[in-house]
Each structure stands twice: as structure tokens, then as C-alpha cells.
PDB file of N, CA and C in Angstrom:
ATOM      1  N   PHE A1181      23.374  90.906  26.504  1.00 41.00           N
ATOM      2  CA  PHE A1181      22.936  90.576  25.162  1.00 41.00           C
ATOM      3  C   PHE A1181      23.381  89.190  24.759  1.00 41.00           C
ATOM      4  N   SER A1182      22.456  88.323  24.447  1.00 53.00           N
ATOM      5  CA  SER A1182      22.856  87.049  23.884  1.00 53.00           C
ATOM      6  C   SER A1182      22.624  87.022  22.426  1.00 53.00           C
ATOM      7  N   PRO A1183      23.603  86.480  21.613  1.00 62.00           N
ATOM      8  CA  PRO A1183      23.426  86.464  20.175  1.00 62.00           C
ATOM      9  C   PRO A1183      22.513  85.314  19.746  1.00 62.00           C
ATOM     10  N   PHE A1184      22.029  84.508  20.692  1.00 57.00           N
ATOM     11  CA  PHE A1184      21.195  83.368  20.375  1.00 57.00           C
ATOM     12  C   PHE A1184      19.796  83.523  20.838  1.00 57.00           C
ATOM     13  N   SER A1185      18.835  82.960  20.097  1.00 59.00           N
ATOM     14  CA  SER A1185      17.527  82.779  20.635  1.00 59.00           C
ATOM     15  C   SER A1185      16.948  81.476  19.973  1.00 59.00           C
ATOM     16  N   MET A1186      15.892  80.990  20.498  1.00 54.00           N
ATOM     17  CA  MET A1186      15.315  79.768  19.846  1.00 54.00           C
ATOM     18  C   MET A1186      13.824  79.709  20.138  1.00 54.00           C
ATOM     19  N   THR A1187      13.171  79.057  19.179  1.00 55.00           N
ATOM     20  CA  THR A1187      11.778  78.790  19.384  1.00 55.00           C
ATOM     21  C   THR A1187      11.658  77.275  19.184  1.00 55.00           C
ATOM     22  N   THR A1188      10.701  76.687  19.946  1.00 55.00           N
ATOM     23  CA  THR A1188      10.505  75.265  19.867  1.00 55.00           C
ATOM     24  C   THR A1188       8.998  74.935  19.577  1.00 55.00           C
ATOM     25  N   ASN A1189       8.808  73.691  19.161  1.00 56.00           N
ATOM     26  CA  ASN A1189       7.433  73.259  19.011  1.00 56.00           C
ATOM     27  C   ASN A1189       6.998  72.358  20.137  1.00 56.00           C
ATOM     28  N   LEU A1190       7.540  72.617  21.317  1.00 51.00           N
ATOM     29  CA  LEU A1190       7.159  71.860  22.529  1.00 51.00           C
ATOM     30  C   LEU A1190       5.730  72.162  22.883  1.00 51.00           C
ATOM     31  N   VAL A1191       5.048  71.167  23.407  1.00 45.00           N
ATOM     32  CA  VAL A1191       3.639  71.400  23.846  1.00 45.00           C
ATOM     33  C   VAL A1191       3.720  72.038  25.243  1.00 45.00           C
ATOM     34  N   GLN A1192       3.087  73.232  25.434  1.00 45.00           N
ATOM     35  CA  GLN A1192       3.167  73.873  26.716  1.00 45.00           C
ATOM     36  C   GLN A1192       2.554  72.985  27.802  1.00 45.00           C
ATOM     37  N   ASN A1193       3.124  73.107  28.965  1.00 45.00           N
ATOM     38  CA  ASN A1193       2.717  72.373  30.196  1.00 45.00           C
ATOM     39  C   ASN A1193       3.150  70.953  30.192  1.00 45.00           C
ATOM     40  N   GLU A1194       3.798  70.448  29.085  1.00 53.00           N
ATOM     41  CA  GLU A1194       4.177  69.086  29.057  1.00 53.00           C
ATOM     42  C   GLU A1194       5.712  68.983  29.283  1.00 53.00           C
ATOM     43  N   LEU A1195       6.473  69.974  28.898  1.00 54.00           N
ATOM     44  CA  LEU A1195       7.871  70.028  29.079  1.00 54.00           C
ATOM     45  C   LEU A1195       8.381  71.398  29.543  1.00 54.00           C
ATOM     46  N   PRO A1196       9.515  71.460  30.130  1.00 64.00           N
ATOM     47  CA  PRO A1196       9.966  72.784  30.609  1.00 64.00           C
ATOM     48  C   PRO A1196      10.246  73.660  29.388  1.00 64.00           C
ATOM     49  N   GLU A1197      10.338  74.950  29.618  1.00 72.00           N
ATOM     50  CA  GLU A1197      10.647  75.870  28.571  1.00 72.00           C
ATOM     51  C   GLU A1197      12.061  75.652  28.137  1.00 72.00           C
ATOM     52  N   ALA A1198      12.290  75.663  26.817  1.00 74.00           N
ATOM     53  CA  ALA A1198      13.679  75.437  26.312  1.00 74.00           C
ATOM     54  C   ALA A1198      14.541  76.656  26.621  1.00 74.00           C
ATOM     55  N   SER A1199      15.797  76.364  27.018  1.00 78.00           N
ATOM     56  CA  SER A1199      16.716  77.466  27.187  1.00 78.00           C
ATOM     57  C   SER A1199      18.096  76.948  26.885  1.00 78.00           C
ATOM     58  N   LEU A1200      18.960  77.906  26.518  1.00 79.00           N
ATOM     59  CA  LEU A1200      20.380  77.547  26.165  1.00 79.00           C
ATOM     60  C   LEU A1200      21.148  77.353  27.472  1.00 79.00           C
ATOM     61  N   LEU A1201      21.874  76.284  27.617  1.00 83.00           N
ATOM     62  CA  LEU A1201      22.754  76.048  28.760  1.00 83.00           C
ATOM     63  C   LEU A1201      24.200  76.647  28.459  1.00 83.00           C
ATOM     64  N   SER A1202      24.554  76.578  27.212  1.00 85.00           N
ATOM     65  CA  SER A1202      25.813  77.170  26.745  1.00 85.00           C
ATOM     66  C   SER A1202      25.757  77.384  25.269  1.00 85.00           C
ATOM     67  N   ALA A1203      26.524  78.370  24.810  1.00 83.00           N
ATOM     68  CA  ALA A1203      26.515  78.697  23.338  1.00 83.00           C
ATOM     69  C   ALA A1203      27.874  79.453  23.055  1.00 83.00           C
ATOM     70  N   SER A1204      28.386  79.141  21.863  1.00 85.00           N
ATOM     71  CA  SER A1204      29.565  79.865  21.487  1.00 85.00           C
ATOM     72  C   SER A1204      29.633  79.977  19.926  1.00 85.00           C
ATOM     73  N   ILE A1205      30.394  80.963  19.439  1.00 86.00           N
ATOM     74  CA  ILE A1205      30.685  81.127  18.026  1.00 86.00           C
ATOM     75  C   ILE A1205      32.091  81.335  17.833  1.00 86.00           C
ATOM     76  N   SER A1206      32.630  80.645  16.805  1.00 87.00           N
ATOM     77  CA  SER A1206      34.052  80.888  16.427  1.00 87.00           C
ATOM     78  C   SER A1206      34.088  81.108  14.921  1.00 87.00           C
ATOM     79  N   GLU A1207      35.183  81.714  14.448  1.00 85.00           N
ATOM     80  CA  GLU A1207      35.291  81.949  13.012  1.00 85.00           C
ATOM     81  C   GLU A1207      36.620  81.497  12.534  1.00 85.00           C
ATOM     82  N   SER A1208      36.651  81.178  11.223  1.00 88.00           N
ATOM     83  CA  SER A1208      37.886  80.651  10.584  1.00 88.00           C
ATOM     84  C   SER A1208      38.837  81.793  10.259  1.00 88.00           C
ATOM     85  N   GLN A1209      38.354  82.980  10.002  1.00 83.00           N
ATOM     86  CA  GLN A1209      39.177  84.150   9.609  1.00 83.00           C
ATOM     87  C   GLN A1209      38.694  85.312  10.383  1.00 83.00           C
ATOM     88  N   GLN A1210      39.624  86.245  10.768  1.00 82.00           N
ATOM     89  CA  GLN A1210      39.211  87.496  11.390  1.00 82.00           C
ATOM     90  C   GLN A1210      39.551  88.658  10.522  1.00 82.00           C
ATOM     91  N   LEU A1211      39.925  88.400   9.236  1.00 80.00           N
ATOM     92  CA  LEU A1211      40.236  89.425   8.289  1.00 80.00           C
ATOM     93  C   LEU A1211      38.997  89.847   7.452  1.00 80.00           C
ATOM     94  N   ALA A1212      38.883  91.158   7.220  1.00 78.00           N
ATOM     95  CA  ALA A1212      37.760  91.662   6.440  1.00 78.00           C
ATOM     96  C   ALA A1212      37.887  91.213   4.983  1.00 78.00           C
ATOM     97  N   SER A1213      36.817  91.011   4.308  1.00 79.00           N
ATOM     98  CA  SER A1213      36.805  90.687   2.856  1.00 79.00           C
ATOM     99  C   SER A1213      37.444  89.371   2.492  1.00 79.00           C
ATOM    100  N   VAL A1214      37.508  88.504   3.479  1.00 82.00           N
ATOM    101  CA  VAL A1214      38.070  87.166   3.243  1.00 82.00           C
ATOM    102  C   VAL A1214      36.978  86.146   3.568  1.00 82.00           C
ATOM    103  N   PRO A1215      36.791  85.085   2.729  1.00 84.00           N
ATOM    104  CA  PRO A1215      35.770  84.146   3.077  1.00 84.00           C
ATOM    105  C   PRO A1215      35.966  83.583   4.463  1.00 84.00           C
ATOM    106  N   ASN A1216      34.886  83.420   5.199  1.00 84.00           N
ATOM    107  CA  ASN A1216      34.902  83.014   6.560  1.00 84.00           C
ATOM    108  C   ASN A1216      33.867  81.954   6.822  1.00 84.00           C
ATOM    109  N   GLN A1217      34.222  81.015   7.694  1.00 88.00           N
ATOM    110  CA  GLN A1217      33.291  80.001   8.093  1.00 88.00           C
ATOM    111  C   GLN A1217      33.063  80.140   9.628  1.00 88.00           C
ATOM    112  N   LEU A1218      31.813  80.236  10.013  1.00 88.00           N
ATOM    113  CA  LEU A1218      31.472  80.336  11.424  1.00 88.00           C
ATOM    114  C   LEU A1218      31.131  78.902  11.967  1.00 88.00           C
ATOM    115  N   THR A1219      31.537  78.707  13.152  1.00 89.00           N
ATOM    116  CA  THR A1219      31.223  77.426  13.827  1.00 89.00           C
ATOM    117  C   THR A1219      30.352  77.830  15.036  1.00 89.00           C
ATOM    118  N   VAL A1220      29.188  77.317  15.143  1.00 88.00           N
ATOM    119  CA  VAL A1220      28.279  77.583  16.229  1.00 88.00           C
ATOM    120  C   VAL A1220      28.042  76.338  17.004  1.00 88.00           C
ATOM    121  N   SER A1221      28.252  76.408  18.342  1.00 88.00           N
ATOM    122  CA  SER A1221      28.054  75.313  19.197  1.00 88.00           C
ATOM    123  C   SER A1221      27.076  75.719  20.287  1.00 88.00           C
ATOM    124  N   PHE A1222      26.228  74.847  20.705  1.00 87.00           N
ATOM    125  CA  PHE A1222      25.231  75.088  21.765  1.00 87.00           C
ATOM    126  C   PHE A1222      24.780  73.898  22.430  1.00 87.00           C
ATOM    127  N   ARG A1223      24.302  74.069  23.680  1.00 86.00           N
ATOM    128  CA  ARG A1223      23.677  73.011  24.431  1.00 86.00           C
ATOM    129  C   ARG A1223      22.367  73.495  25.051  1.00 86.00           C
ATOM    130  N   VAL A1224      21.300  72.706  24.953  1.00 85.00           N
ATOM    131  CA  VAL A1224      20.007  73.092  25.453  1.00 85.00           C
ATOM    132  C   VAL A1224      19.549  72.143  26.581  1.00 85.00           C
ATOM    133  N   ASN A1225      18.540  72.624  27.306  1.00 86.00           N
ATOM    134  CA  ASN A1225      18.067  71.863  28.447  1.00 86.00           C
ATOM    135  C   ASN A1225      16.995  70.857  28.100  1.00 86.00           C
ATOM    136  N   VAL A1226      16.459  70.856  26.866  1.00 84.00           N
ATOM    137  CA  VAL A1226      15.425  69.927  26.421  1.00 84.00           C
ATOM    138  C   VAL A1226      15.743  69.512  25.015  1.00 84.00           C
ATOM    139  N   ASP A1227      15.115  68.401  24.591  1.00 86.00           N
ATOM    140  CA  ASP A1227      15.265  67.997  23.164  1.00 86.00           C
ATOM    141  C   ASP A1227      14.560  69.017  22.334  1.00 86.00           C
ATOM    142  N   LEU A1228      15.181  69.330  21.192  1.00 87.00           N
ATOM    143  CA  LEU A1228      14.560  70.190  20.216  1.00 87.00           C
ATOM    144  C   LEU A1228      14.015  69.316  19.116  1.00 87.00           C
ATOM    145  N   LEU A1229      12.730  69.386  18.876  1.00 87.00           N
ATOM    146  CA  LEU A1229      12.047  68.533  17.920  1.00 87.00           C
ATOM    147  C   LEU A1229      12.013  69.222  16.520  1.00 87.00           C
ATOM    148  N   GLU A1230      11.669  68.489  15.514  1.00 89.00           N
ATOM    149  CA  GLU A1230      11.649  68.977  14.192  1.00 89.00           C
ATOM    150  C   GLU A1230      10.794  70.301  14.168  1.00 89.00           C
ATOM    151  N   SER A1231      11.278  71.204  13.368  1.00 89.00           N
ATOM    152  CA  SER A1231      10.751  72.560  13.183  1.00 89.00           C
ATOM    153  C   SER A1231      11.110  73.575  14.229  1.00 89.00           C
ATOM    154  N   SER A1232      11.763  73.175  15.349  1.00 87.00           N
ATOM    155  CA  SER A1232      12.265  74.078  16.350  1.00 87.00           C
ATOM    156  C   SER A1232      13.359  74.906  15.619  1.00 87.00           C
ATOM    157  N   THR A1233      13.550  76.184  15.976  1.00 88.00           N
ATOM    158  CA  THR A1233      14.492  76.986  15.363  1.00 88.00           C
ATOM    159  C   THR A1233      15.560  77.521  16.310  1.00 88.00           C
ATOM    160  N   ILE A1234      16.751  77.751  15.778  1.00 88.00           N
ATOM    161  CA  ILE A1234      17.840  78.447  16.465  1.00 88.00           C
ATOM    162  C   ILE A1234      18.143  79.684  15.650  1.00 88.00           C
ATOM    163  N   THR A1235      18.177  80.845  16.300  1.00 88.00           N
ATOM    164  CA  THR A1235      18.526  82.082  15.665  1.00 88.00           C
ATOM    165  C   THR A1235      19.805  82.624  16.268  1.00 88.00           C
ATOM    166  N   VAL A1236      20.738  82.991  15.378  1.00 89.00           N
ATOM    167  CA  VAL A1236      22.029  83.609  15.791  1.00 89.00           C
ATOM    168  C   VAL A1236      21.941  85.037  15.330  1.00 89.00           C
ATOM    169  N   MET A1237      22.070  85.981  16.200  1.00 87.00           N
ATOM    170  CA  MET A1237      21.951  87.452  15.888  1.00 87.00           C
ATOM    171  C   MET A1237      23.224  88.175  16.093  1.00 87.00           C
ATOM    172  N   GLY A1238      23.305  89.364  15.568  1.00 87.00           N
ATOM    173  CA  GLY A1238      24.457  90.225  15.798  1.00 87.00           C
ATOM    174  C   GLY A1238      25.613  89.945  14.879  1.00 87.00           C
ATOM    175  N   LEU A1239      25.394  89.284  13.743  1.00 88.00           N
ATOM    176  CA  LEU A1239      26.380  89.006  12.750  1.00 88.00           C
ATOM    177  C   LEU A1239      26.510  90.119  11.718  1.00 88.00           C
ATOM    178  N   LEU A1240      26.642  91.347  12.168  1.00 87.00           N
ATOM    179  CA  LEU A1240      26.626  92.489  11.277  1.00 87.00           C
ATOM    180  C   LEU A1240      27.903  92.655  10.515  1.00 87.00           C
ATOM    181  N   GLY A1241      27.794  93.267   9.381  1.00 86.00           N
ATOM    182  CA  GLY A1241      29.046  93.596   8.559  1.00 86.00           C
ATOM    183  C   GLY A1241      29.396  92.565   7.563  1.00 86.00           C
ATOM    184  N   ALA A1242      28.654  91.485   7.456  1.00 87.00           N
ATOM    185  CA  ALA A1242      28.943  90.411   6.484  1.00 87.00           C
ATOM    186  C   ALA A1242      28.577  90.906   5.127  1.00 87.00           C
ATOM    187  N   SER A1243      29.345  90.442   4.105  1.00 89.00           N
ATOM    188  CA  SER A1243      29.094  90.816   2.746  1.00 89.00           C
ATOM    189  C   SER A1243      28.160  89.808   2.044  1.00 89.00           C
ATOM    190  N   THR A1244      27.854  88.678   2.651  1.00 92.00           N
ATOM    191  CA  THR A1244      26.959  87.649   2.070  1.00 92.00           C
ATOM    192  C   THR A1244      25.596  88.224   1.930  1.00 92.00           C
ATOM    193  N   GLN A1245      25.047  88.151   0.754  1.00 96.00           N
ATOM    194  CA  GLN A1245      23.677  88.640   0.532  1.00 96.00           C
ATOM    195  C   GLN A1245      22.648  87.738   1.196  1.00 96.00           C
ATOM    196  N   SER A1246      21.495  88.389   1.592  1.00 98.00           N
ATOM    197  CA  SER A1246      20.397  87.628   2.236  1.00 98.00           C
ATOM    198  C   SER A1246      19.936  86.521   1.333  1.00 98.00           C
ATOM    199  N   THR A1247      19.638  85.333   1.962  1.00 98.00           N
ATOM    200  CA  THR A1247      19.160  84.181   1.203  1.00 98.00           C
ATOM    201  C   THR A1247      18.449  83.267   2.216  1.00 98.00           C
ATOM    202  N   ASP A1248      17.542  82.492   1.687  1.00 97.00           N
ATOM    203  CA  ASP A1248      16.856  81.423   2.497  1.00 97.00           C
ATOM    204  C   ASP A1248      17.505  80.074   2.206  1.00 97.00           C
ATOM    205  N   ASP A1249      18.676  80.090   1.501  1.00 96.00           N
ATOM    206  CA  ASP A1249      19.313  78.862   1.122  1.00 96.00           C
ATOM    207  C   ASP A1249      20.813  78.894   1.379  1.00 96.00           C
ATOM    208  N   LEU A1250      21.197  79.345   2.599  1.00 96.00           N
ATOM    209  CA  LEU A1250      22.578  79.306   2.932  1.00 96.00           C
ATOM    210  C   LEU A1250      23.048  77.971   3.470  1.00 96.00           C
ATOM    211  N   ALA A1251      24.118  77.435   2.985  1.00 95.00           N
ATOM    212  CA  ALA A1251      24.568  76.084   3.311  1.00 95.00           C
ATOM    213  C   ALA A1251      24.961  75.989   4.785  1.00 95.00           C
ATOM    214  N   VAL A1252      24.520  74.882   5.409  1.00 96.00           N
ATOM    215  CA  VAL A1252      24.888  74.520   6.736  1.00 96.00           C
ATOM    216  C   VAL A1252      25.750  73.236   6.570  1.00 96.00           C
ATOM    217  N   ALA A1253      27.025  73.270   6.862  1.00 93.00           N
ATOM    218  CA  ALA A1253      27.934  72.158   6.682  1.00 93.00           C
ATOM    219  C   ALA A1253      28.299  71.510   8.022  1.00 93.00           C
ATOM    220  N   GLY A1254      29.219  70.607   7.923  1.00 90.00           N
ATOM    221  CA  GLY A1254      29.736  69.998   9.185  1.00 90.00           C
ATOM    222  C   GLY A1254      28.990  68.664   9.480  1.00 90.00           C
ATOM    223  N   VAL A1255      29.469  68.101  10.578  1.00 88.00           N
ATOM    224  CA  VAL A1255      28.970  66.801  10.983  1.00 88.00           C
ATOM    225  C   VAL A1255      27.485  66.812  11.385  1.00 88.00           C
ATOM    226  N   ASP A1256      27.000  68.011  11.800  1.00 91.00           N
ATOM    227  CA  ASP A1256      25.597  68.150  12.172  1.00 91.00           C
ATOM    228  C   ASP A1256      24.713  68.873  11.154  1.00 91.00           C
ATOM    229  N   GLY A1257      25.287  69.106  10.004  1.00 94.00           N
ATOM    230  CA  GLY A1257      24.479  69.823   8.994  1.00 94.00           C
ATOM    231  C   GLY A1257      23.168  69.116   8.634  1.00 94.00           C
ATOM    232  N   GLU A1258      23.131  67.828   8.678  1.00 96.00           N
ATOM    233  CA  GLU A1258      21.956  67.019   8.354  1.00 96.00           C
ATOM    234  C   GLU A1258      20.804  67.361   9.299  1.00 96.00           C
ATOM    235  N   VAL A1259      21.154  67.608  10.571  1.00 95.00           N
ATOM    236  CA  VAL A1259      20.090  67.946  11.565  1.00 95.00           C
ATOM    237  C   VAL A1259      19.249  69.147  11.110  1.00 95.00           C
ATOM    238  N   PHE A1260      19.869  70.080  10.407  1.00 95.00           N
ATOM    239  CA  PHE A1260      19.195  71.268   9.908  1.00 95.00           C
ATOM    240  C   PHE A1260      18.903  71.205   8.419  1.00 95.00           C
ATOM    241  N   GLY A1261      18.956  70.043   7.831  1.00 96.00           N
ATOM    242  CA  GLY A1261      18.667  69.870   6.421  1.00 96.00           C
ATOM    243  C   GLY A1261      19.699  70.546   5.447  1.00 96.00           C
ATOM    244  N   PHE A1262      20.878  70.775   6.102  1.00 96.00           N
ATOM    245  CA  PHE A1262      22.044  71.383   5.355  1.00 96.00           C
ATOM    246  C   PHE A1262      21.768  72.774   4.843  1.00 96.00           C
ATOM    247  N   VAL A1263      20.727  73.456   5.423  1.00 97.00           N
ATOM    248  CA  VAL A1263      20.390  74.820   4.932  1.00 97.00           C
ATOM    249  C   VAL A1263      19.851  75.690   6.086  1.00 97.00           C
ATOM    250  N   GLY A1264      20.069  77.009   5.982  1.00 97.00           N
ATOM    251  CA  GLY A1264      19.540  77.957   6.897  1.00 97.00           C
ATOM    252  C   GLY A1264      19.169  79.247   6.144  1.00 97.00           C
ATOM    253  N   SER A1265      18.580  80.210   6.867  1.00 97.00           N
ATOM    254  CA  SER A1265      18.122  81.477   6.284  1.00 97.00           C
ATOM    255  C   SER A1265      19.040  82.578   6.827  1.00 97.00           C
ATOM    256  N   TRP A1266      19.593  83.370   5.939  1.00 97.00           N
ATOM    257  CA  TRP A1266      20.478  84.494   6.320  1.00 97.00           C
ATOM    258  C   TRP A1266      19.841  85.769   5.983  1.00 97.00           C
ATOM    259  N   ASN A1267      19.822  86.760   6.845  1.00 96.00           N
ATOM    260  CA  ASN A1267      19.347  88.093   6.645  1.00 96.00           C
ATOM    261  C   ASN A1267      20.529  89.083   6.813  1.00 96.00           C
ATOM    262  N   GLN A1268      21.100  89.605   5.743  1.00 96.00           N
ATOM    263  CA  GLN A1268      22.235  90.426   5.843  1.00 96.00           C
ATOM    264  C   GLN A1268      21.954  91.735   6.641  1.00 96.00           C
ATOM    265  N   ASP A1269      20.836  92.389   6.326  1.00 96.00           N
ATOM    266  CA  ASP A1269      20.498  93.640   7.021  1.00 96.00           C
ATOM    267  C   ASP A1269      20.388  93.481   8.483  1.00 96.00           C
ATOM    268  N   LEU A1270      19.829  92.424   9.007  1.00 94.00           N
ATOM    269  CA  LEU A1270      19.698  92.146  10.427  1.00 94.00           C
ATOM    270  C   LEU A1270      20.920  91.486  11.004  1.00 94.00           C
ATOM    271  N   GLY A1271      21.784  90.937  10.223  1.00 92.00           N
ATOM    272  CA  GLY A1271      22.916  90.117  10.707  1.00 92.00           C
ATOM    273  C   GLY A1271      22.392  88.947  11.472  1.00 92.00           C
ATOM    274  N   GLN A1272      21.414  88.210  10.838  1.00 93.00           N
ATOM    275  CA  GLN A1272      20.720  87.189  11.546  1.00 93.00           C
ATOM    276  C   GLN A1272      20.701  85.902  10.747  1.00 93.00           C
ATOM    277  N   PHE A1273      21.010  84.793  11.386  1.00 93.00           N
ATOM    278  CA  PHE A1273      21.008  83.488  10.706  1.00 93.00           C
ATOM    279  C   PHE A1273      20.052  82.564  11.525  1.00 93.00           C
ATOM    280  N   VAL A1274      19.135  81.883  10.775  1.00 93.00           N
ATOM    281  CA  VAL A1274      18.110  81.060  11.369  1.00 93.00           C
ATOM    282  C   VAL A1274      18.199  79.637  10.775  1.00 93.00           C
ATOM    283  N   VAL A1275      18.264  78.600  11.633  1.00 94.00           N
ATOM    284  CA  VAL A1275      18.153  77.226  11.186  1.00 94.00           C
ATOM    285  C   VAL A1275      16.990  76.548  11.849  1.00 94.00           C
ATOM    286  N   ALA A1276      16.374  75.619  11.194  1.00 94.00           N
ATOM    287  CA  ALA A1276      15.258  74.842  11.811  1.00 94.00           C
ATOM    288  C   ALA A1276      15.656  73.371  11.799  1.00 94.00           C
ATOM    289  N   VAL A1277      15.319  72.704  12.889  1.00 93.00           N
ATOM    290  CA  VAL A1277      15.497  71.258  12.988  1.00 93.00           C
ATOM    291  C   VAL A1277      14.695  70.638  11.854  1.00 93.00           C
ATOM    292  N   ALA A1278      15.379  69.797  11.058  1.00 95.00           N
ATOM    293  CA  ALA A1278      14.789  69.217   9.845  1.00 95.00           C
ATOM    294  C   ALA A1278      13.768  68.113  10.284  1.00 95.00           C
ATOM    295  N   ALA A1279      12.852  67.792   9.310  1.00 95.00           N
ATOM    296  CA  ALA A1279      11.885  66.721   9.541  1.00 95.00           C
ATOM    297  C   ALA A1279      12.581  65.456   9.904  1.00 95.00           C
ATOM    298  N   GLY A1280      12.121  64.728  10.925  1.00 94.00           N
ATOM    299  CA  GLY A1280      12.618  63.474  11.312  1.00 94.00           C
ATOM    300  C   GLY A1280      13.900  63.584  12.186  1.00 94.00           C
ATOM    301  N   GLN A1281      14.317  64.821  12.557  1.00 94.00           N
ATOM    302  CA  GLN A1281      15.495  64.998  13.289  1.00 94.00           C
ATOM    303  C   GLN A1281      15.122  65.535  14.723  1.00 94.00           C
ATOM    304  N   VAL A1282      16.041  65.279  15.687  1.00 89.00           N
ATOM    305  CA  VAL A1282      15.855  65.779  17.043  1.00 89.00           C
ATOM    306  C   VAL A1282      17.247  66.185  17.552  1.00 89.00           C
ATOM    307  N   ILE A1283      17.310  67.320  18.210  1.00 88.00           N
ATOM    308  CA  ILE A1283      18.576  67.669  18.891  1.00 88.00           C
ATOM    309  C   ILE A1283      18.405  67.268  20.365  1.00 88.00           C
ATOM    310  N   ALA A1284      19.178  66.290  20.836  1.00 83.00           N
ATOM    311  CA  ALA A1284      19.003  65.797  22.153  1.00 83.00           C
ATOM    312  C   ALA A1284      20.101  66.294  23.045  1.00 83.00           C
TER     313      ALA A1284
END
């Protein structure tokens, strides 16, 4: 089971299928009921163009309510428009590469 998936807007037959070469998640706290910051790192085999999405699954048990406006911070937050979509029931977080951005 991989907690990551992605969709891309690559044109079929022009580029290879996108796949994760490596991925990891770390957290700032391991205590329940304490604010926590997750750090997600990944490497892909192709450039991800604007509107490509990265989905992180299996984040069950979080108390954060579902929202389409969850902050994405850090040095690469701009690549995702500083926002992602969180689904508490599914334990799933989705970010899309923002307009004018590319993950190389």
C-alpha cells in the first residue's frame, strides 16, 4: 500500500507515465490532540505540469475538519498555490500544481 497517488495532465504517447521514484511523510508531533505539521517529500520521473495532482492517503484519525482550503506552507507552498483539499473521513489530502508552476 502506497499512501501516495498522482494524476497528471500529460499528453498520452508524448511522455512516459508519471510515477513516484521516492516519497516520504514526517510529522512534527506524535502526540494525540496536539497540533501537528506534516512534511511530505517526493520525487517523480517526469515534470508535473500545472493542474497535475498529488494525493496523500491514509491520514486517518485527524481532528481537522474537511476543507478545500487547507494551507500548504513551506518553501514549495507556492508550487501548489499555498492550498490543498483535505477530506477528514477519507484521511486524504490533495494538492494541485498551480497555474504557471511546474514540478521538475
